[in-house]
PDB file of C-alpha atoms in Angstrom:
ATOM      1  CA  UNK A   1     -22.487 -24.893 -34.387  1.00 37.00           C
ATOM      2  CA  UNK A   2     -19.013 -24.447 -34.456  1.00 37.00           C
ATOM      3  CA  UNK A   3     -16.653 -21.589 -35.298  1.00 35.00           C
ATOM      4  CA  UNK A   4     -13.154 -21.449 -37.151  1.00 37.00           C
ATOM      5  CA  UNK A   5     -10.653 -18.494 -36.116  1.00 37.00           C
ATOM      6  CA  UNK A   6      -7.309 -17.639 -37.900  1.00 38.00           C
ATOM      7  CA  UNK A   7      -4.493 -16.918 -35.368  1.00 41.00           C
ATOM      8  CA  UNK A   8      -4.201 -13.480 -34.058  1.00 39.00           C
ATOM      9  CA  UNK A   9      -0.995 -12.255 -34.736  1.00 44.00           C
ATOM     10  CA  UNK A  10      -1.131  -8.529 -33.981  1.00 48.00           C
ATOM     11  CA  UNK A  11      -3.426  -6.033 -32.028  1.00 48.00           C
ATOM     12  CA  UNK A  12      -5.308  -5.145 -35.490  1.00 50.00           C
ATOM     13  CA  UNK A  13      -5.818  -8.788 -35.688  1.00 53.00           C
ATOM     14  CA  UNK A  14      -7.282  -9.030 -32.183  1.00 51.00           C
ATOM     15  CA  UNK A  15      -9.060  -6.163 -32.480  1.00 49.00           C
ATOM     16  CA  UNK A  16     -10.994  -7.278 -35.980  1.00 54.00           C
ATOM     17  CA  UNK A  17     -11.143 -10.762 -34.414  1.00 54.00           C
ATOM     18  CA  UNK A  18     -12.983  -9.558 -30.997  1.00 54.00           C
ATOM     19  CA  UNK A  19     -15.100  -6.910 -33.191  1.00 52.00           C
ATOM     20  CA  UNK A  20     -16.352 -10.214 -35.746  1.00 53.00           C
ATOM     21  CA  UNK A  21     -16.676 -12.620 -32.440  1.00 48.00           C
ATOM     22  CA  UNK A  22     -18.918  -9.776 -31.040  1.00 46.00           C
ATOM     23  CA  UNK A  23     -21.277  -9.481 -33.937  1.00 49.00           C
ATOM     24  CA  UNK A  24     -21.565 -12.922 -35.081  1.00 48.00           C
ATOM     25  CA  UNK A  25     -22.529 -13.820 -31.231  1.00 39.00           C
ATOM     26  CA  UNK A  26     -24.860 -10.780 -30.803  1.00 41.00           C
ATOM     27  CA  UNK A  27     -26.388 -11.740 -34.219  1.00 48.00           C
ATOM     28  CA  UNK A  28     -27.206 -15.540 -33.194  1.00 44.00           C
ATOM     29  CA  UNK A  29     -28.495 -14.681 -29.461  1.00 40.00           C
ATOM     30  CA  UNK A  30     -25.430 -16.032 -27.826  1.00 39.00           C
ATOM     31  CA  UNK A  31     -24.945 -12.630 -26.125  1.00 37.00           C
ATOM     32  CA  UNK A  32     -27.681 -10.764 -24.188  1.00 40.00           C
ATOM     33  CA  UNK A  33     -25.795  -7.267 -25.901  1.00 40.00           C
ATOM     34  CA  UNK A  34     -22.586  -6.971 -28.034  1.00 40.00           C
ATOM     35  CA  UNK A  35     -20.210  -7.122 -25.616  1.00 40.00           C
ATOM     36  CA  UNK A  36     -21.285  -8.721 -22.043  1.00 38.00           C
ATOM     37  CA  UNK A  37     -19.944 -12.130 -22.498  1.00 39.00           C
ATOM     38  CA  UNK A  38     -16.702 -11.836 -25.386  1.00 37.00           C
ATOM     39  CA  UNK A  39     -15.290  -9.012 -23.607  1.00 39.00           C
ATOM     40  CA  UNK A  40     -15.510  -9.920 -20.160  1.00 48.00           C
ATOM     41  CA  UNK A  41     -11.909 -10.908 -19.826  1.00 67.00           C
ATOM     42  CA  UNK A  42     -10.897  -9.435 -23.175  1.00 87.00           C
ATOM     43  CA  UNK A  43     -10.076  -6.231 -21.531  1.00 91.00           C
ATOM     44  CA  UNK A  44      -7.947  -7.930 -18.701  1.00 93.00           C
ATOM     45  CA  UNK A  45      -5.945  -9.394 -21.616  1.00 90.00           C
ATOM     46  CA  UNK A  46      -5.534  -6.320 -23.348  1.00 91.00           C
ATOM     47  CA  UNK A  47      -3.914  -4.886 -20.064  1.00 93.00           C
ATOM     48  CA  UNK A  48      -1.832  -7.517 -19.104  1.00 91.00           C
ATOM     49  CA  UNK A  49      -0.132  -7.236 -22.723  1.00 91.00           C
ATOM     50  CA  UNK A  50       0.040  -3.501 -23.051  1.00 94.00           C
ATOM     51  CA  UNK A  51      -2.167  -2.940 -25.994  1.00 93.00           C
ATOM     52  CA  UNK A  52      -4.020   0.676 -25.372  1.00 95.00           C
ATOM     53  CA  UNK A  53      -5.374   1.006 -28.712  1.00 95.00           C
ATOM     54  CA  UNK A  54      -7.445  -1.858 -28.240  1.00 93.00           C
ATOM     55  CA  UNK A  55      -8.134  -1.346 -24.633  1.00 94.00           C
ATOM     56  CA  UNK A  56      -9.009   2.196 -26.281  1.00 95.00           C
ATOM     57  CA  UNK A  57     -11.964   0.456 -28.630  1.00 93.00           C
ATOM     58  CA  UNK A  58     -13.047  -2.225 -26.083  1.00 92.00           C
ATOM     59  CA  UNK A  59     -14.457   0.996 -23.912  1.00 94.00           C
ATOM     60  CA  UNK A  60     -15.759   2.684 -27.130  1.00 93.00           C
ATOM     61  CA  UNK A  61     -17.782  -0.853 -27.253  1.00 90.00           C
ATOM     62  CA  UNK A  62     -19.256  -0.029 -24.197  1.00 90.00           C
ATOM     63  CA  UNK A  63     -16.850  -3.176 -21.981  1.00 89.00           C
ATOM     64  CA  UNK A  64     -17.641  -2.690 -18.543  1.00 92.00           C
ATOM     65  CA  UNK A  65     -14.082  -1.381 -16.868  1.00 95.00           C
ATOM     66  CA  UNK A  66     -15.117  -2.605 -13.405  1.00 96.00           C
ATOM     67  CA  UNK A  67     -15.741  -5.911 -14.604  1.00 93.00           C
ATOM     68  CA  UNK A  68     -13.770  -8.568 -12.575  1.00 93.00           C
ATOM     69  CA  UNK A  69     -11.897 -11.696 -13.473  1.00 90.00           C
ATOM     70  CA  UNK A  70     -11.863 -15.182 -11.286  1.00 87.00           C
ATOM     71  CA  UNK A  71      -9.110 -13.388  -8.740  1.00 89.00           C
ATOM     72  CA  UNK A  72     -11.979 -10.257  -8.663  1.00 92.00           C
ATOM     73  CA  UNK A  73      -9.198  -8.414  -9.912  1.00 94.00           C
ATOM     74  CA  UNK A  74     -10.006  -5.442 -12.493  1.00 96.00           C
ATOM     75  CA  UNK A  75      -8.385  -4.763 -15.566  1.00 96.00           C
ATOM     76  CA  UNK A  76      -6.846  -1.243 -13.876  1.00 98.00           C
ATOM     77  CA  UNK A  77      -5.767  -3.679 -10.881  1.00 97.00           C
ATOM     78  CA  UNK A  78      -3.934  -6.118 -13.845  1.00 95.00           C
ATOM     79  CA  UNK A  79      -2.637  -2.903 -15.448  1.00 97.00           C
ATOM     80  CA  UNK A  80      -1.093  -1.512 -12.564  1.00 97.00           C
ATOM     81  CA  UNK A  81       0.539  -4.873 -11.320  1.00 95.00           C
ATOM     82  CA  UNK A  82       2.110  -5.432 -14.573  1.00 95.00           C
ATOM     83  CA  UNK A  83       3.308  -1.613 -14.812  1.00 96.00           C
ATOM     84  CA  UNK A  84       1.504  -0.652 -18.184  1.00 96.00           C
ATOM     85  CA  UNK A  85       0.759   3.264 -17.089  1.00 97.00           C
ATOM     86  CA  UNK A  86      -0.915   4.096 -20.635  1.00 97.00           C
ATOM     87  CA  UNK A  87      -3.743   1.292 -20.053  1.00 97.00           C
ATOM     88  CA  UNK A  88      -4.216   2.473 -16.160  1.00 98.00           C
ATOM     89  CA  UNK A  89      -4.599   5.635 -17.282  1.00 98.00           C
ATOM     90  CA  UNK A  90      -6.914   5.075 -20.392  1.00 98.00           C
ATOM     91  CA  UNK A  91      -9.449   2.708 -17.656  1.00 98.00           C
ATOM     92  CA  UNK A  92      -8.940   5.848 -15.342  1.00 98.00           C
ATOM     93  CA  UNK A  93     -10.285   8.660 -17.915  1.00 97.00           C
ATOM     94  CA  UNK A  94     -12.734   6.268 -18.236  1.00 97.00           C
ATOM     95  CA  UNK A  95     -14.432   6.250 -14.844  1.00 97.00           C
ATOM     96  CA  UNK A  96     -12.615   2.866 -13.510  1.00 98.00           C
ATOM     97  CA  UNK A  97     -13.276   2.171  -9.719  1.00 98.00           C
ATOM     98  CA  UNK A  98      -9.613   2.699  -8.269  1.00 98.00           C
ATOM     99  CA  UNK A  99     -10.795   0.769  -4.994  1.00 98.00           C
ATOM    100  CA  UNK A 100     -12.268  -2.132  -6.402  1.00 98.00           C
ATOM    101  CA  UNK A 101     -10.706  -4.848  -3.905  1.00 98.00           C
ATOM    102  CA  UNK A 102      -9.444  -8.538  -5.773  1.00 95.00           C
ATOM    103  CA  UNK A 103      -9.473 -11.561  -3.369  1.00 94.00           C
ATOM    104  CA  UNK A 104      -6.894 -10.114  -1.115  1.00 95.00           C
ATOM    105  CA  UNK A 105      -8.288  -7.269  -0.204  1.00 97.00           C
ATOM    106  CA  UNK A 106      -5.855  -5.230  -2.741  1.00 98.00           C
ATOM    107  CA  UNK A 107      -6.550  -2.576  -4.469  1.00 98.00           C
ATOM    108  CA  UNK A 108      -4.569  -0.065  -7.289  1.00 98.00           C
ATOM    109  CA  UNK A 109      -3.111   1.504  -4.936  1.00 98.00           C
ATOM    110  CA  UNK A 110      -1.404  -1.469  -3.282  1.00 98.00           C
ATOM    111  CA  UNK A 111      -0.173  -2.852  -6.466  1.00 98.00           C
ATOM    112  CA  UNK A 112       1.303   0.401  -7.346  1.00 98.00           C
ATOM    113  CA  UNK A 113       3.133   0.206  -3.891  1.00 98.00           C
ATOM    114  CA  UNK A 114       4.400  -3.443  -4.591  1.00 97.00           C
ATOM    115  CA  UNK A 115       5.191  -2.191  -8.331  1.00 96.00           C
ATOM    116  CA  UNK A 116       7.299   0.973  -6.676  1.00 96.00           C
ATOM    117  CA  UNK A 117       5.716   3.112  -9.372  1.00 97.00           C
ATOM    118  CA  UNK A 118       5.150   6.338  -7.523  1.00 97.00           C
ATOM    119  CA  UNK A 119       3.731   7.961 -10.508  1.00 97.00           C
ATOM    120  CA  UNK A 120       0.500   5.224 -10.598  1.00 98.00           C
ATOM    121  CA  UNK A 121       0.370   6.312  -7.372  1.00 98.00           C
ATOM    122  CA  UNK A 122      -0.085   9.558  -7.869  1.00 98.00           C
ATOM    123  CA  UNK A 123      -2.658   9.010 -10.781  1.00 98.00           C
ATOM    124  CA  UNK A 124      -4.482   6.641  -8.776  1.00 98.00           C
ATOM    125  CA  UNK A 125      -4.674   9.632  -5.675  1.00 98.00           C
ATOM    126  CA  UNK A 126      -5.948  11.948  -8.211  1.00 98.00           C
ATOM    127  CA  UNK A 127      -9.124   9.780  -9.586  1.00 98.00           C
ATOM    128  CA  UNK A 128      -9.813   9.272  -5.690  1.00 97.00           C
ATOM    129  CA  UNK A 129      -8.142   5.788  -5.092  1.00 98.00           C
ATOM    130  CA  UNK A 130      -8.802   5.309  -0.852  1.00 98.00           C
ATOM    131  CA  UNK A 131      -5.476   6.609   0.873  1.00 98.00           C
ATOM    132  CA  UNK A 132      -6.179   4.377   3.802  1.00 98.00           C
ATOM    133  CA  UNK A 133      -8.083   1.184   2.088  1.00 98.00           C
ATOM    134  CA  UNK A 134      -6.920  -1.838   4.302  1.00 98.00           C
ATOM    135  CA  UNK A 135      -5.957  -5.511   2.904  1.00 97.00           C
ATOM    136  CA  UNK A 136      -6.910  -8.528   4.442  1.00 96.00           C
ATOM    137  CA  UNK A 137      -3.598  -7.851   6.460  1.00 95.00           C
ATOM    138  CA  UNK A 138      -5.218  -4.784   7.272  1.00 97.00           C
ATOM    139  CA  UNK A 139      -2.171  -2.861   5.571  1.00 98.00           C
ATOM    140  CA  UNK A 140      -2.795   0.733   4.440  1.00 98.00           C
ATOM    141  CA  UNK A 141      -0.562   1.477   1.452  1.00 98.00           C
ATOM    142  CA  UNK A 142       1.505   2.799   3.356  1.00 98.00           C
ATOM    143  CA  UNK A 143       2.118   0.250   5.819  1.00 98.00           C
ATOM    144  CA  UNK A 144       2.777  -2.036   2.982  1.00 98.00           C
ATOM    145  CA  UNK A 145       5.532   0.335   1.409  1.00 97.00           C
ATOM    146  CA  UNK A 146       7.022   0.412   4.876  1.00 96.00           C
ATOM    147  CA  UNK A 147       6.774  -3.339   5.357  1.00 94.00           C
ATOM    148  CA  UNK A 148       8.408  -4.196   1.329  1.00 94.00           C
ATOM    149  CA  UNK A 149      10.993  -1.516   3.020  1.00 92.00           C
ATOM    150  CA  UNK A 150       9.920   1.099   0.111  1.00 95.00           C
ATOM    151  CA  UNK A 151      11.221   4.220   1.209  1.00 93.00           C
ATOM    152  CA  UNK A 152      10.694   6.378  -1.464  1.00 96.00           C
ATOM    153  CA  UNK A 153       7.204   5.169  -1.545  1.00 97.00           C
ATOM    154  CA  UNK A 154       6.279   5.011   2.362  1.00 97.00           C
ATOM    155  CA  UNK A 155       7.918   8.745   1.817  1.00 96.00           C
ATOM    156  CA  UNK A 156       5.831  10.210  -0.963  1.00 97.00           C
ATOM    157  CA  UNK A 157       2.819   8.730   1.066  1.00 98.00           C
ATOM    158  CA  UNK A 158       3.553  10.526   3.856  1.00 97.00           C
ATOM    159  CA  UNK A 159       3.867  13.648   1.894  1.00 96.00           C
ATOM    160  CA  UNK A 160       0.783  13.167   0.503  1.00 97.00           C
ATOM    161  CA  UNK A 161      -1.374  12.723   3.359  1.00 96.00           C
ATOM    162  CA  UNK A 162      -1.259   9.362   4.491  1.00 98.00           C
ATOM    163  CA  UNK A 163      -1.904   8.446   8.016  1.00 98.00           C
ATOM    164  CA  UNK A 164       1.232   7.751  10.082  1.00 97.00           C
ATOM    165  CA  UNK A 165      -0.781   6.500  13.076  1.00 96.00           C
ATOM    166  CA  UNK A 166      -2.874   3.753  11.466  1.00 97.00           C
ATOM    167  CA  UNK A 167      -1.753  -0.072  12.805  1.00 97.00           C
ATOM    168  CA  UNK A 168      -1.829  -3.295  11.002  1.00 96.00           C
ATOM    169  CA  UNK A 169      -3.432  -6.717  12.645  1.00 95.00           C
ATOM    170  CA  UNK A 170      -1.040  -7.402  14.455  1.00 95.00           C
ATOM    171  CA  UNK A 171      -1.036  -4.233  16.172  1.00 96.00           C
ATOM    172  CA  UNK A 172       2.322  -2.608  14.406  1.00 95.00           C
ATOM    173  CA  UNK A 173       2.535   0.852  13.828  1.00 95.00           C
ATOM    174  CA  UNK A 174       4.173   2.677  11.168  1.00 95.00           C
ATOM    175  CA  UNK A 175       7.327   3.338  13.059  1.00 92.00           C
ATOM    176  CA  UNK A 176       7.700  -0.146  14.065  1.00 91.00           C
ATOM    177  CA  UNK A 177       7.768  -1.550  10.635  1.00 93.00           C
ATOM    178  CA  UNK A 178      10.110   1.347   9.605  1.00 90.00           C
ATOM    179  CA  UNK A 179      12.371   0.471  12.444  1.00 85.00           C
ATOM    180  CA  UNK A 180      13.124  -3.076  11.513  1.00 79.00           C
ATOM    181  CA  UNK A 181      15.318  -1.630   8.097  1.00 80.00           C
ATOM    182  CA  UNK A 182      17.854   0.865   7.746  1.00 70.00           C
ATOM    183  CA  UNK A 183      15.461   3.557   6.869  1.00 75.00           C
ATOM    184  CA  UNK A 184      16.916   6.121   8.400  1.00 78.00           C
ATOM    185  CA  UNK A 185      15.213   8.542   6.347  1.00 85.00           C
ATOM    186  CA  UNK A 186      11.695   7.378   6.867  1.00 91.00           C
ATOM    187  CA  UNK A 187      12.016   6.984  10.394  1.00 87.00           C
ATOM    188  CA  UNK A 188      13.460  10.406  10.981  1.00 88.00           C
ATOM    189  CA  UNK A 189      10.088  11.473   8.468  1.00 92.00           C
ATOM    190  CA  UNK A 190       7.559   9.783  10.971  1.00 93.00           C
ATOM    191  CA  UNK A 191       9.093  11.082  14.377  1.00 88.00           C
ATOM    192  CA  UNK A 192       8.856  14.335  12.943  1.00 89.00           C
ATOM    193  CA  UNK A 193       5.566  13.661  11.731  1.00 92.00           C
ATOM    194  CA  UNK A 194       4.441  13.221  15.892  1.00 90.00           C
ATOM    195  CA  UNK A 195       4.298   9.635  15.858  1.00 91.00           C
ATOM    196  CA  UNK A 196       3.912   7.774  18.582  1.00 89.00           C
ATOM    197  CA  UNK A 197       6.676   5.992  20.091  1.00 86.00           C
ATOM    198  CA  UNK A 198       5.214   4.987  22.908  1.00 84.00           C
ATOM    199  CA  UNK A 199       2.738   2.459  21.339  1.00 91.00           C
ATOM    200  CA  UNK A 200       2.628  -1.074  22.024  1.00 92.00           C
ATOM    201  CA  UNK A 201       1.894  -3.350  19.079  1.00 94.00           C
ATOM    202  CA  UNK A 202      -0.772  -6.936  20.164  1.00 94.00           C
ATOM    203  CA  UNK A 203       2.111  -8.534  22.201  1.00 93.00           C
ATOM    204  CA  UNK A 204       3.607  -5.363  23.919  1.00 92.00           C
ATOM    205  CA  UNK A 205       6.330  -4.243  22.294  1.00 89.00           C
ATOM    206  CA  UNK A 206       7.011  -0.915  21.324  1.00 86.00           C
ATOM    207  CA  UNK A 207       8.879   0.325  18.332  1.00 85.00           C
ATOM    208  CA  UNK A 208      12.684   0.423  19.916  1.00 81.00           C
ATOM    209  CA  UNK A 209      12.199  -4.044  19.717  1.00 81.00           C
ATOM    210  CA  UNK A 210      11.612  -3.411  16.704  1.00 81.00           C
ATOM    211  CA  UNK A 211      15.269  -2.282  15.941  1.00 80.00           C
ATOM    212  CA  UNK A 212      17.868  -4.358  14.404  1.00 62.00           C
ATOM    213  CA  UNK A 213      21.252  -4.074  13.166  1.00 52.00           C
ATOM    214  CA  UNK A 214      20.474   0.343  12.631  1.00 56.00           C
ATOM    215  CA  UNK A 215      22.082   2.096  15.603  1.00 57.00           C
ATOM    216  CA  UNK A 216      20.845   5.418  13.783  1.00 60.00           C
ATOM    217  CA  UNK A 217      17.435   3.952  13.932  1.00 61.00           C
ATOM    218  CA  UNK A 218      17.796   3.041  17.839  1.00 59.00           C
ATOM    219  CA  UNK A 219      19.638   6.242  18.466  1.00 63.00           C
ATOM    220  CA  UNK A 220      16.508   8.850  17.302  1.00 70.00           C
ATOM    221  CA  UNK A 221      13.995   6.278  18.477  1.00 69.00           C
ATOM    222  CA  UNK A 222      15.408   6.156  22.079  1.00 63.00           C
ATOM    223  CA  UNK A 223      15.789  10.113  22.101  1.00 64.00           C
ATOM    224  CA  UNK A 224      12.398  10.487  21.105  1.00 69.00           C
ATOM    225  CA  UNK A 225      11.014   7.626  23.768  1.00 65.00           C
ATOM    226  CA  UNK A 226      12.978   9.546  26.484  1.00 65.00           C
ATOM    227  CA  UNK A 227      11.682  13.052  25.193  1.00 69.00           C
ATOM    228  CA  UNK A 228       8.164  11.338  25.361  1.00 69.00           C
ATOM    229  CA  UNK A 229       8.137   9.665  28.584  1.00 62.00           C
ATOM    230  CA  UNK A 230       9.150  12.837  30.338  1.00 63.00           C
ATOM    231  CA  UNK A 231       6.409  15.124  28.515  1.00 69.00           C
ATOM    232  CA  UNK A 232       3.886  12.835  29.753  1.00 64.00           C
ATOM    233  CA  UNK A 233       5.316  12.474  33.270  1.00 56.00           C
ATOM    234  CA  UNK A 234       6.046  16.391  33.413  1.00 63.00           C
ATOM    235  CA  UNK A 235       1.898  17.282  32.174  1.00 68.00           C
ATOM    236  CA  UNK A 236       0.525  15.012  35.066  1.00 63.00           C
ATOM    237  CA  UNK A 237       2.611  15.496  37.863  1.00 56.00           C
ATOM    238  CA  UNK A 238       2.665  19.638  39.294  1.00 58.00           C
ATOM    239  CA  UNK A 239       6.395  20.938  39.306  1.00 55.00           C
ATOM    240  CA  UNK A 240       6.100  20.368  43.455  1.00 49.00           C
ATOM    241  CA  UNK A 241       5.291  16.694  43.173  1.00 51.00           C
ATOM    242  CA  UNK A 242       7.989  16.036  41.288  1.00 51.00           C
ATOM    243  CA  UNK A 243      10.440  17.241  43.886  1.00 55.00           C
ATOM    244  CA  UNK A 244       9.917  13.656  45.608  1.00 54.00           C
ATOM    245  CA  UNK A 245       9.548  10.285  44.981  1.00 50.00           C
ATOM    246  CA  UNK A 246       6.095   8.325  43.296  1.00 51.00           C
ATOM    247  CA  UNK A 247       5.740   5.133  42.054  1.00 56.00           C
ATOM    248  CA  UNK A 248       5.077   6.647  38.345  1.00 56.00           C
ATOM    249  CA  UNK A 249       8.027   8.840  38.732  1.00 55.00           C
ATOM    250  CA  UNK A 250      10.233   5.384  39.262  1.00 56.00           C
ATOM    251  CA  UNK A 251       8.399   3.684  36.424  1.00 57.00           C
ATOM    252  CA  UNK A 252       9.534   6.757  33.927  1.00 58.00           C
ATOM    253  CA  UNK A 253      13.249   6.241  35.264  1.00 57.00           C
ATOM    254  CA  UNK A 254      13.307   2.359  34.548  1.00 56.00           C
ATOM    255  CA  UNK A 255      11.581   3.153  31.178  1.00 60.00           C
ATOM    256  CA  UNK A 256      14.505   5.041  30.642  1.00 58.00           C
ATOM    257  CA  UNK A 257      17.264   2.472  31.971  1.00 61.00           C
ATOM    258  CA  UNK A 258      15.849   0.300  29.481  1.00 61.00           C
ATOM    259  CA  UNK A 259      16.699   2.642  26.634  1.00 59.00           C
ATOM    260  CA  UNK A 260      20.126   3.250  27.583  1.00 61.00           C
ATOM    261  CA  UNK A 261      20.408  -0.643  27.951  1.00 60.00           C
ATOM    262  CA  UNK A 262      19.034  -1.448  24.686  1.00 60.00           C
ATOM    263  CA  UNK A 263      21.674   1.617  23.621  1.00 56.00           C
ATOM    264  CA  UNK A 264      24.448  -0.609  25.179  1.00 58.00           C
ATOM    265  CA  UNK A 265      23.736  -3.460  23.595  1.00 55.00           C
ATOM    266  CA  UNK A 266      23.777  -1.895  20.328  1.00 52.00           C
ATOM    267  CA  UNK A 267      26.774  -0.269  20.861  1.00 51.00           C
ATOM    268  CA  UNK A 268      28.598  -3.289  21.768  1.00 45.00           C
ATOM    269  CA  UNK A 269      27.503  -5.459  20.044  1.00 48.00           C
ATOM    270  CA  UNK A 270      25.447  -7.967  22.994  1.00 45.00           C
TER     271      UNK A 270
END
């Protein structure tokens, strides 16, 4: 049996064209209900091309909005990558999963970081999209704004609650991948947040290797290593052990050497 379609031209003509498919299928037992098999990736579709009115009736025909295509991508994930905020939002007032993961461990919210579209973001945050959901790169949202060097992003998820001490799989910390731009800004935002600047990512370095070509960057990084380094020297050594020499004591003051070399070199350019 065979079927003949006219070209769909407009959304009305989808629309009446999915609505007819649906019913003459249901009708002649191709489809276990009206709508399992014809709108599976109908409602992907509908998203990508930034149709809400029929994204609108494919829910009123009962489409599953979690459903997922070959890339186990949903059709919020598909909305939010290609920026249509009235379909995200429709799928979200109606109970879409905002941490549904596709095959790279993405979800909304990422997308919405590699979009820039702050105000996804914030729509996503309020249906409950997972602040902290990890990638296969094990990249928090907010680790990926800092490594696409989003500032106002990386910013707004810091204001928002996101976890400045979280590390990726290599080991990098927030601070590290904020260091390697010229986001002063964001840097300043996490030091004042109490991050650590002391932490070594999987092959040892800290955050100040991390530095390049931003001598504001290295500037408030060093302070803050310095600042660091003595608080923790100062809270485990008494005030009379400190009046001499010990091995940890010398360790703190080549820590510190180090800084004002890496300060040199930035100054003059080695």
């Amino acid at each position: 049996m065979s079927f003949t379609a006219a070209p769909l031209n407009s959304a009305g003509d989808r629309t009446q064209g999915l609505e007819f498919a649906t019913q003459e299928l249901y009708q002649l037992s191709y489809l276990p209900s009206p709508i399992t098999f014809v709108l599976k990736t109908a409602l992907h579709y509908e998203c990508v091309y930034d149709q809400p009115k029929v994204v609108t009736i494919l829910i009123k025909m009962n489409s599953d909005v979690n459903i997922c295509d070959d890339d186990k991508s949903t059709a919020l994930i598909k909305a939010v990558q290609f920026q249509v905020e009235e379909c995200a939002m429709i799928l979200l007032q109606s109970d879409a999963d905002p941490n549904v993961m596709d095959a790279s461990g993405n979800t909304a919210l990422h997308y919405a970081v590699y979009s820039k579209n702050t105000c996804t973001a914030a729509n996503l945050l309020r249906h409950k999209a997972m602040i902290e959901a990890k990638n296969k790169d094990s990249l928090t949202p907010l680790l990926l704004a800092l490594k696409e060097n989003n500032q106002q992003m990386a910013e707004f998820l810091v204001d928002v609650g996101a976890s400045i001490h979280v590390t990726d799989h290599h080991g990098r910390t927030s601070l590290m991948l904020a260091a390697g731009h010229k986001s002063k800004g964001t840097v300043r935002l996490l030091l004042q947040k109490g991050v650590d600047v002391c932490s070594k990512d999987g092959s040892g370095r800290t955050a100040l290797s991390y530095v390049v070509n931003c001598s504001d960057n290295l500037k408030e990084i060093a302070v803050a290593y310095e600042e660091k380094q003595r608080e923790m020297f100062q809270n485990k050594y008494p005030a009379e052990v400190l009046a001499g020499k010990t091995s940890e004591e010398e360790q703190a003051r080549l820590d510190v050497c180090e800084v004002n070399k890496l300060k040199g070199k930035n100054r003059y350019g080695q």
